[in-house]
Coordinates of C-alpha atoms and ligand atoms in Angstrom, one line a residue:
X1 CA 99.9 138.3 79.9
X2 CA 100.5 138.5 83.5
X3 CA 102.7 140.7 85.1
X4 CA 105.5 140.8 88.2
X5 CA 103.0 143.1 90.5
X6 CA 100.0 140.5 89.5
X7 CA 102.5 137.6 90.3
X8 CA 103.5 138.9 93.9
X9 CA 100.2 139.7 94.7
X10 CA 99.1 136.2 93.9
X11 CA 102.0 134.8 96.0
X12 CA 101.2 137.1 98.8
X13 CA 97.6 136.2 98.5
X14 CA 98.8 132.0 98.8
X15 CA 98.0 131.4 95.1
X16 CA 100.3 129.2 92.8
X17 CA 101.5 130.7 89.5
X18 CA 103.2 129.5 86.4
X19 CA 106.9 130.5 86.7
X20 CA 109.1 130.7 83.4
X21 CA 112.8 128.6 84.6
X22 CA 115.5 128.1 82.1
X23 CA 114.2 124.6 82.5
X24 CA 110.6 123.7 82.3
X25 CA 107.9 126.4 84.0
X26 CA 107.2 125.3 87.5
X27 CA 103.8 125.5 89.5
X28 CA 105.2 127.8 92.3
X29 CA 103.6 129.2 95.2
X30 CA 105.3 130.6 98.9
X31 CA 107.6 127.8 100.1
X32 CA 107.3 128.9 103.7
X33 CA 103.3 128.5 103.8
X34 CA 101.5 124.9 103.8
X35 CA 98.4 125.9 102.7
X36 CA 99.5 127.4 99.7
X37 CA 101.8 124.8 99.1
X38 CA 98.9 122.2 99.5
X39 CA 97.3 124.4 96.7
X40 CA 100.0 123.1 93.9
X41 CA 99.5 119.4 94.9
X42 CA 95.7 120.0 94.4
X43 CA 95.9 121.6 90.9
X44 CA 98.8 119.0 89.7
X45 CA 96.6 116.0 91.0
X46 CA 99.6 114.6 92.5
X47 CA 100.5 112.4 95.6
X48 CA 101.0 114.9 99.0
X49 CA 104.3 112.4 100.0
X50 CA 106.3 113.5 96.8
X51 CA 108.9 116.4 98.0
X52 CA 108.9 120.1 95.6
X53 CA 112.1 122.2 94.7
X54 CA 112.1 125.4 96.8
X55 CA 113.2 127.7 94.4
X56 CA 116.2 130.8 95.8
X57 CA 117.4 134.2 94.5
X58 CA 120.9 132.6 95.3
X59 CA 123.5 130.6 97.3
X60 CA 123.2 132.9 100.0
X61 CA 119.8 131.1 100.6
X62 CA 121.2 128.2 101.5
X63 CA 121.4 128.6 105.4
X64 CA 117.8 129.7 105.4
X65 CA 116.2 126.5 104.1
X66 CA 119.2 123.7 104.7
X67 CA 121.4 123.1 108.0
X68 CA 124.9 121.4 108.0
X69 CA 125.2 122.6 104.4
X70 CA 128.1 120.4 103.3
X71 CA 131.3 122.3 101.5
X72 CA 130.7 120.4 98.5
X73 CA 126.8 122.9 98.4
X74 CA 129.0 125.6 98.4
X75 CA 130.9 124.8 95.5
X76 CA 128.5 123.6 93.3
X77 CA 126.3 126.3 94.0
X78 CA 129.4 128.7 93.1
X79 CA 130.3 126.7 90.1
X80 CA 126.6 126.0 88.4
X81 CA 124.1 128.8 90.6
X82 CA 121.9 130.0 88.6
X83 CA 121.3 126.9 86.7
X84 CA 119.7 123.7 86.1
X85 CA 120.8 121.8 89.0
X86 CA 118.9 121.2 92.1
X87 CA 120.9 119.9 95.3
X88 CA 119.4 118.0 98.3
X89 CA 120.7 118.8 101.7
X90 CA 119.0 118.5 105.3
X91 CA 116.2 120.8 106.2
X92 CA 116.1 123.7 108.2
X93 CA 113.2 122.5 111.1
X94 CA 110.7 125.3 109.5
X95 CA 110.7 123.9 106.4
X96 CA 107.4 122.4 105.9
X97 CA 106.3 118.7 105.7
X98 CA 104.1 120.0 102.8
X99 CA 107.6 121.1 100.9
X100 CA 110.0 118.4 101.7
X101 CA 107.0 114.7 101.7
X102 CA 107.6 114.2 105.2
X103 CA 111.5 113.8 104.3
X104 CA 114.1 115.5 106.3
X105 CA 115.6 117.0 103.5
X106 CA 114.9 119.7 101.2
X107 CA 115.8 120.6 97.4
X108 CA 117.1 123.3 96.6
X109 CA 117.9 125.2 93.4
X110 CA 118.1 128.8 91.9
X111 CA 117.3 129.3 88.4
X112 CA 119.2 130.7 85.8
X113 CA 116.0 132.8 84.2
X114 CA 115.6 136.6 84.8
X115 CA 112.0 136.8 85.2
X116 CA 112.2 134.5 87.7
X117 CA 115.2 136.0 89.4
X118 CA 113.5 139.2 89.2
X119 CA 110.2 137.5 90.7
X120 CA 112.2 135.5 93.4
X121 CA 114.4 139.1 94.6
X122 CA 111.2 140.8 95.0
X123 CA 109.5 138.2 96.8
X124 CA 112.1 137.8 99.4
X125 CA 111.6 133.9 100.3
X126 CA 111.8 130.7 98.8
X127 CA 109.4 129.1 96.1
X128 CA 108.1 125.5 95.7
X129 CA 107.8 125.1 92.2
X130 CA 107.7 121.5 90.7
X131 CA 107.2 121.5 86.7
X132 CA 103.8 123.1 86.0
X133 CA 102.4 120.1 84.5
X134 CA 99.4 117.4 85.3
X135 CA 100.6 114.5 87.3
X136 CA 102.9 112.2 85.2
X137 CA 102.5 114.4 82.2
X138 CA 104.9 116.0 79.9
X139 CA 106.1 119.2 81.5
X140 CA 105.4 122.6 79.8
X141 CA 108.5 124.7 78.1
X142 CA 105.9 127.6 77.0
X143 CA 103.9 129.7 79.1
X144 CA 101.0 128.9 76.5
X145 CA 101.6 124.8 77.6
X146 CA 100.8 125.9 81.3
X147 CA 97.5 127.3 80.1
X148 CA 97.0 124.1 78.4
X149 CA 97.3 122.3 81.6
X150 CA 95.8 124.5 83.9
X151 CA 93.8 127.1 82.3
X152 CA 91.7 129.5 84.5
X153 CA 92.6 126.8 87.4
X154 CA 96.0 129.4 87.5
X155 CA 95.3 132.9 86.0
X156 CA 98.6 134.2 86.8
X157 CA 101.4 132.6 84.4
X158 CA 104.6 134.7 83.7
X159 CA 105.7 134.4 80.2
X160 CA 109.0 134.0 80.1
X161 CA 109.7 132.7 76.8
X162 CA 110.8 129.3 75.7
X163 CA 113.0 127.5 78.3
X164 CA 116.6 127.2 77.2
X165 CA 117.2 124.3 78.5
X166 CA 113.6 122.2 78.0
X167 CA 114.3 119.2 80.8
X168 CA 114.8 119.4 84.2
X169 CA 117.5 120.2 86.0
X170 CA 120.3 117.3 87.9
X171 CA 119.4 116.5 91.1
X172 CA 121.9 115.6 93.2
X173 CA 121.4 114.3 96.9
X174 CA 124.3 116.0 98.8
X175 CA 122.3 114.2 102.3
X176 CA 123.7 111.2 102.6
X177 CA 127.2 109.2 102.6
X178 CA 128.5 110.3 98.7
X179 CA 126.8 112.8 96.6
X180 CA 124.1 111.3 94.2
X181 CA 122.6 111.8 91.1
X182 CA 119.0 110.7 91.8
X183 CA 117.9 112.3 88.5
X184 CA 120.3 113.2 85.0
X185 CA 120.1 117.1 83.4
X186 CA 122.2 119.2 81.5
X187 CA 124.9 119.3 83.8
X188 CA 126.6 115.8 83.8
X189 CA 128.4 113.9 86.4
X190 CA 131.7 114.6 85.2
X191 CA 130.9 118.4 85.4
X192 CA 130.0 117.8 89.0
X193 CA 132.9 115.5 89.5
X194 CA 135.3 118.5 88.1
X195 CA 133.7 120.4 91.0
X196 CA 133.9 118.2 94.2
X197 CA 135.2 115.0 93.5
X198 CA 133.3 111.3 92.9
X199 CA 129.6 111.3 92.4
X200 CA 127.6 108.0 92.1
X201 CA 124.2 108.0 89.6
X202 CA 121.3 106.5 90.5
X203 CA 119.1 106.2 92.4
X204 CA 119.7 103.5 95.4
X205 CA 117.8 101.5 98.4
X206 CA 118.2 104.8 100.6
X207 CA 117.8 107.4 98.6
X208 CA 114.9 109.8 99.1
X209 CA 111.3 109.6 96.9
X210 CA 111.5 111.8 93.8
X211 CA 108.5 111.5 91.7
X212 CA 110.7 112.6 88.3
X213 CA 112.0 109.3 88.9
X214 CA 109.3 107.4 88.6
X215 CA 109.3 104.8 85.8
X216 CA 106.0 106.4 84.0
X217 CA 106.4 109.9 83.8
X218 CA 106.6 112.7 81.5
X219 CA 104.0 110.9 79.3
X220 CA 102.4 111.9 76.1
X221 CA 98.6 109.6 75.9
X222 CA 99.9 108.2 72.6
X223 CA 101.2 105.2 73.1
X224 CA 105.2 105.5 72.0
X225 CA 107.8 103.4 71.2
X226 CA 111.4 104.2 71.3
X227 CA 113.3 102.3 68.7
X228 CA 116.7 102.6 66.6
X229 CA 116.4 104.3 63.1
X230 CA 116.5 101.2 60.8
X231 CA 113.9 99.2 63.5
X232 CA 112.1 102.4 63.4
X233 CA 111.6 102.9 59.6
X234 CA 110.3 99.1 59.5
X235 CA 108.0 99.5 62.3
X236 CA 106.4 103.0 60.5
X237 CA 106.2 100.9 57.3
X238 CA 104.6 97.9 58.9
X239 CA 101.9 100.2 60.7
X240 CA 101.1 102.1 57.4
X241 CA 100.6 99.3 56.0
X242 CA 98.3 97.8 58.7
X243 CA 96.5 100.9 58.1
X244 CA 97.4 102.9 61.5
X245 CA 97.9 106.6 61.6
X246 CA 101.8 106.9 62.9
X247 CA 103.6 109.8 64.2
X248 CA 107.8 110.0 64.2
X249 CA 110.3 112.3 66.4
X250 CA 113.3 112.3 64.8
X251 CA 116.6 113.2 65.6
X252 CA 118.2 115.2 62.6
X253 CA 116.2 114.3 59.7
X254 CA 112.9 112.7 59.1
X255 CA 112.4 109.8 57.4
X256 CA 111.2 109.6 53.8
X257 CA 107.1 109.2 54.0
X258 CA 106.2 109.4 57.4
X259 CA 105.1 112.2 59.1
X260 CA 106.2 114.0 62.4
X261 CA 109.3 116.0 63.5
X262 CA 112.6 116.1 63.5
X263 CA 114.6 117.5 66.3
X264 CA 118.6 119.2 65.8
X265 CA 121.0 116.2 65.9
X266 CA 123.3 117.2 69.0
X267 CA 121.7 116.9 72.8
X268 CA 121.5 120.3 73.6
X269 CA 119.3 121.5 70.7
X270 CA 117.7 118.0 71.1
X271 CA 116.6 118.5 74.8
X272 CA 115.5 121.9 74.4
X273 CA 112.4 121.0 71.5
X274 CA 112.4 117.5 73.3
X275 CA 109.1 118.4 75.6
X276 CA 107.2 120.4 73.0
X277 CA 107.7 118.4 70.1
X278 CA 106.4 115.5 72.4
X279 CA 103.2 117.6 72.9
X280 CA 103.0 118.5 69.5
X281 CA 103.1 115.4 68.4
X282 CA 100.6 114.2 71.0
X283 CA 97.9 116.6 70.2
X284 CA 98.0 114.9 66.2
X285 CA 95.5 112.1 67.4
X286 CA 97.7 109.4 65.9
X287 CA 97.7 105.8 66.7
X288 CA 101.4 105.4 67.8
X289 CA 104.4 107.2 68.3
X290 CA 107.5 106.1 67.2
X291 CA 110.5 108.2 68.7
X292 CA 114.2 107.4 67.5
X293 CA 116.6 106.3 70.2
X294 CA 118.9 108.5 71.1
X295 CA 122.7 107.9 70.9
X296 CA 124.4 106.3 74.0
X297 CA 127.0 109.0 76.2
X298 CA 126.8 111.1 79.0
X299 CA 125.8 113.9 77.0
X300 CA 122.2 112.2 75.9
X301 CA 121.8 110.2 79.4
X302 CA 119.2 112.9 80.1
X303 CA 117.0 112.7 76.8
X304 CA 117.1 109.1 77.1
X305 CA 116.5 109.1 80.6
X306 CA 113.0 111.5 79.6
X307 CA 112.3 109.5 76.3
X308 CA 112.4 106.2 78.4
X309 CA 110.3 107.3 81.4
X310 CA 107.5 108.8 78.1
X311 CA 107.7 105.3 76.7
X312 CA 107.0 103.2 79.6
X313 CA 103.6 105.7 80.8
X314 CA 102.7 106.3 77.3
X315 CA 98.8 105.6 76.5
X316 CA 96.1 105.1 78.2
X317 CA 96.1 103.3 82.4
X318 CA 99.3 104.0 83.0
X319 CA 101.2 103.8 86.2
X320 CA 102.1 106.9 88.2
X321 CA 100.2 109.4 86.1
Ligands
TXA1 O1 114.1 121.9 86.6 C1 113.4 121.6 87.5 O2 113.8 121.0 88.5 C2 111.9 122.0 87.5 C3 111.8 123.6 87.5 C4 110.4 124.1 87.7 O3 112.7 124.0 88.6 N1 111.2 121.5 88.6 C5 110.9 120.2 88.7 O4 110.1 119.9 89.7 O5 111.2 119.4 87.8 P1 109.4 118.5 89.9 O6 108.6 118.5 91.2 O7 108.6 118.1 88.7 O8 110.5 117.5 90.1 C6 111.3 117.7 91.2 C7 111.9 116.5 91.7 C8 110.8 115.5 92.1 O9 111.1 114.3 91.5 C9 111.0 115.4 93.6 O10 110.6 114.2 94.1 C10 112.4 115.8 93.8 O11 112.7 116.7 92.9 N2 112.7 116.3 95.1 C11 112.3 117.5 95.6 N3 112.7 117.6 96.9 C12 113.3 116.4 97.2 C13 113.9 115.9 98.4 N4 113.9 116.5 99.5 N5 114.5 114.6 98.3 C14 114.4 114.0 97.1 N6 113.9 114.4 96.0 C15 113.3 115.6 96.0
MG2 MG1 107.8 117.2 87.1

């Protein structure tokens, strides 16, 4: 197990290491250096143009990486600081093109874990972090899942624990016209809209790249399908019988005779096993996966948003992995 002195000296050194978030672990290394930043898009294998989170000890940050910080940053980062929700503002002219895709903004966010806190108060500056998984995977919620992905690629992981919250955190583009939700996480729009006012969701024509929102992401290599109980049950029964190997995630109970998991009925406890059950359930070397659909509501627009984006890069050639 790695420790805080092993962590800084890593960071100092322009290393990435595996950071425990109340969210998913990120991938983070020093937000203010290029080269070390370039260092987390070689180990994730993903696209240099897709912006990272810079990761803060607290609001106070704000001025340091984003200019003309709107009033509406303040008071969300006042109302939900530390926590799971990362706000996009315009960059400060240091921030590096490595960090932000080219883009002139930059996300921001300070998370609500202490080993992080702890790790981001001694370090002094900012952290790009994005989730500390493979390109288009499913994103790690245990330090042991960042080994999975990474192994002795990144020899420093903080073990923080499981991540109490298991998605990713809201992202909300505070850059342009009206505040935006370019990606749903545990805190809602109507939380947000309690704060400052009217928020729009989704993504639009001008809104900036953000690779969470690509259609195939977060995917497990079994192929899944994301059906309604009853169409669910039929579909397991009509595979057995084919003679296919079938796994199920489901939400409160399992079904009779199938085999799988079944995650707590409400979206809270839902979201937080969501990523490891998915893993879990990958590693079973199964033909198909058949996850239930979630109920509709704001509260499970999140875990459906996740579940959907799994579906659709699922198996083997998919897009944006
Ligand atoms: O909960 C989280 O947000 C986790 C933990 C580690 O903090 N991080 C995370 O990072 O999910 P990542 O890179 O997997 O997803 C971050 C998303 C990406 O979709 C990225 O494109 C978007 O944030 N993003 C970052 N900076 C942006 C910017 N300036 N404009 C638009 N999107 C941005
Ligand atoms: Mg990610």
């Amino acid at each position: 197990m790695s420790t805080l002195a092993q962590a800084l000296a890593a960071l100092r050194a322009g290393e990435a290491i595996g950071l425990p978030t109340e969210t998913v672990y990120g991938l983070a290394a020093d937000a203010s250096r290029p080269e070390a930043v370039r260092r987390i898009f070689a180990l994730k294998g993903r696209p240099a143009d897709h912006p990272l989170i810079v990761h803060v000890a607290g609001a106070d940050q704000l001025d340091a990486w984003a200019r003309e910080v709107p009033e509406a940053a303040r008071l969300l980062a006042g109302a939900f600081w530390p926590g799971p929700l990362t706000l996009i503002l315009r960059k400060q002219p240091h921030v590096p093109d490595e960090v932000t895709g080219g883009q002139p903004t930059v996300g921001l966010r300070c998370p609500a874990h202490p080993v992080a806190l702890d790790l981001l108060r001694a370090f002094g500056g900012g952290l790009a972090a994005p989730s500390a998984n493979r390109f288009g995977r499913i994103s790690p919620t245990t330090a042991a899942h960042v080994r999975e992905e990474f192994g002795d690629a990144v020899p420093v992981v903080l073990d923080g624990g499981d991540c109490a919250v298991g998605i990713e955190s809201t992202i909300l583009d505070l850059s342009g016209e009206q505040p935006r939700i370019l990606r749903p996480g545990q805190v809602g729009q109507a939380a947000l809209e309690a704060v400052i006012g009217p928020v729009a969701a989704g993504a639009d024509a001008h809104s900036p790249r953000a690779s969470g929102t690509l259609e195939a992401h977060y995917a497990p290599r079994t192929p899944l399908l994301m059906l309604v109980r009853a169409a669910l049950e039929s579909e397991a029964a009509e595979q057995q019988a084919l003679g296919k190997r079938i796994a199920v995630l489901a939400r409160g109970t399992l079904p009779a005779g199938v085999e799988g998991l079944a995650l707590p009925a409400d979206a809270t406890g839902y979201a937080h096993g969501l990523y490891a059950a998915l893993r879990e359930l990958d590693a079973r070397g199964v033909n198909l996966l058949l996850a239930e659909r979630p109920p509709e509501g704001e509260a499970w627009l999140a875990v459906h948003d996740r579940l959907r984006r799994s579906a659709a890069g699922a198996g083997a050639g998919h897009e944006g992995s």
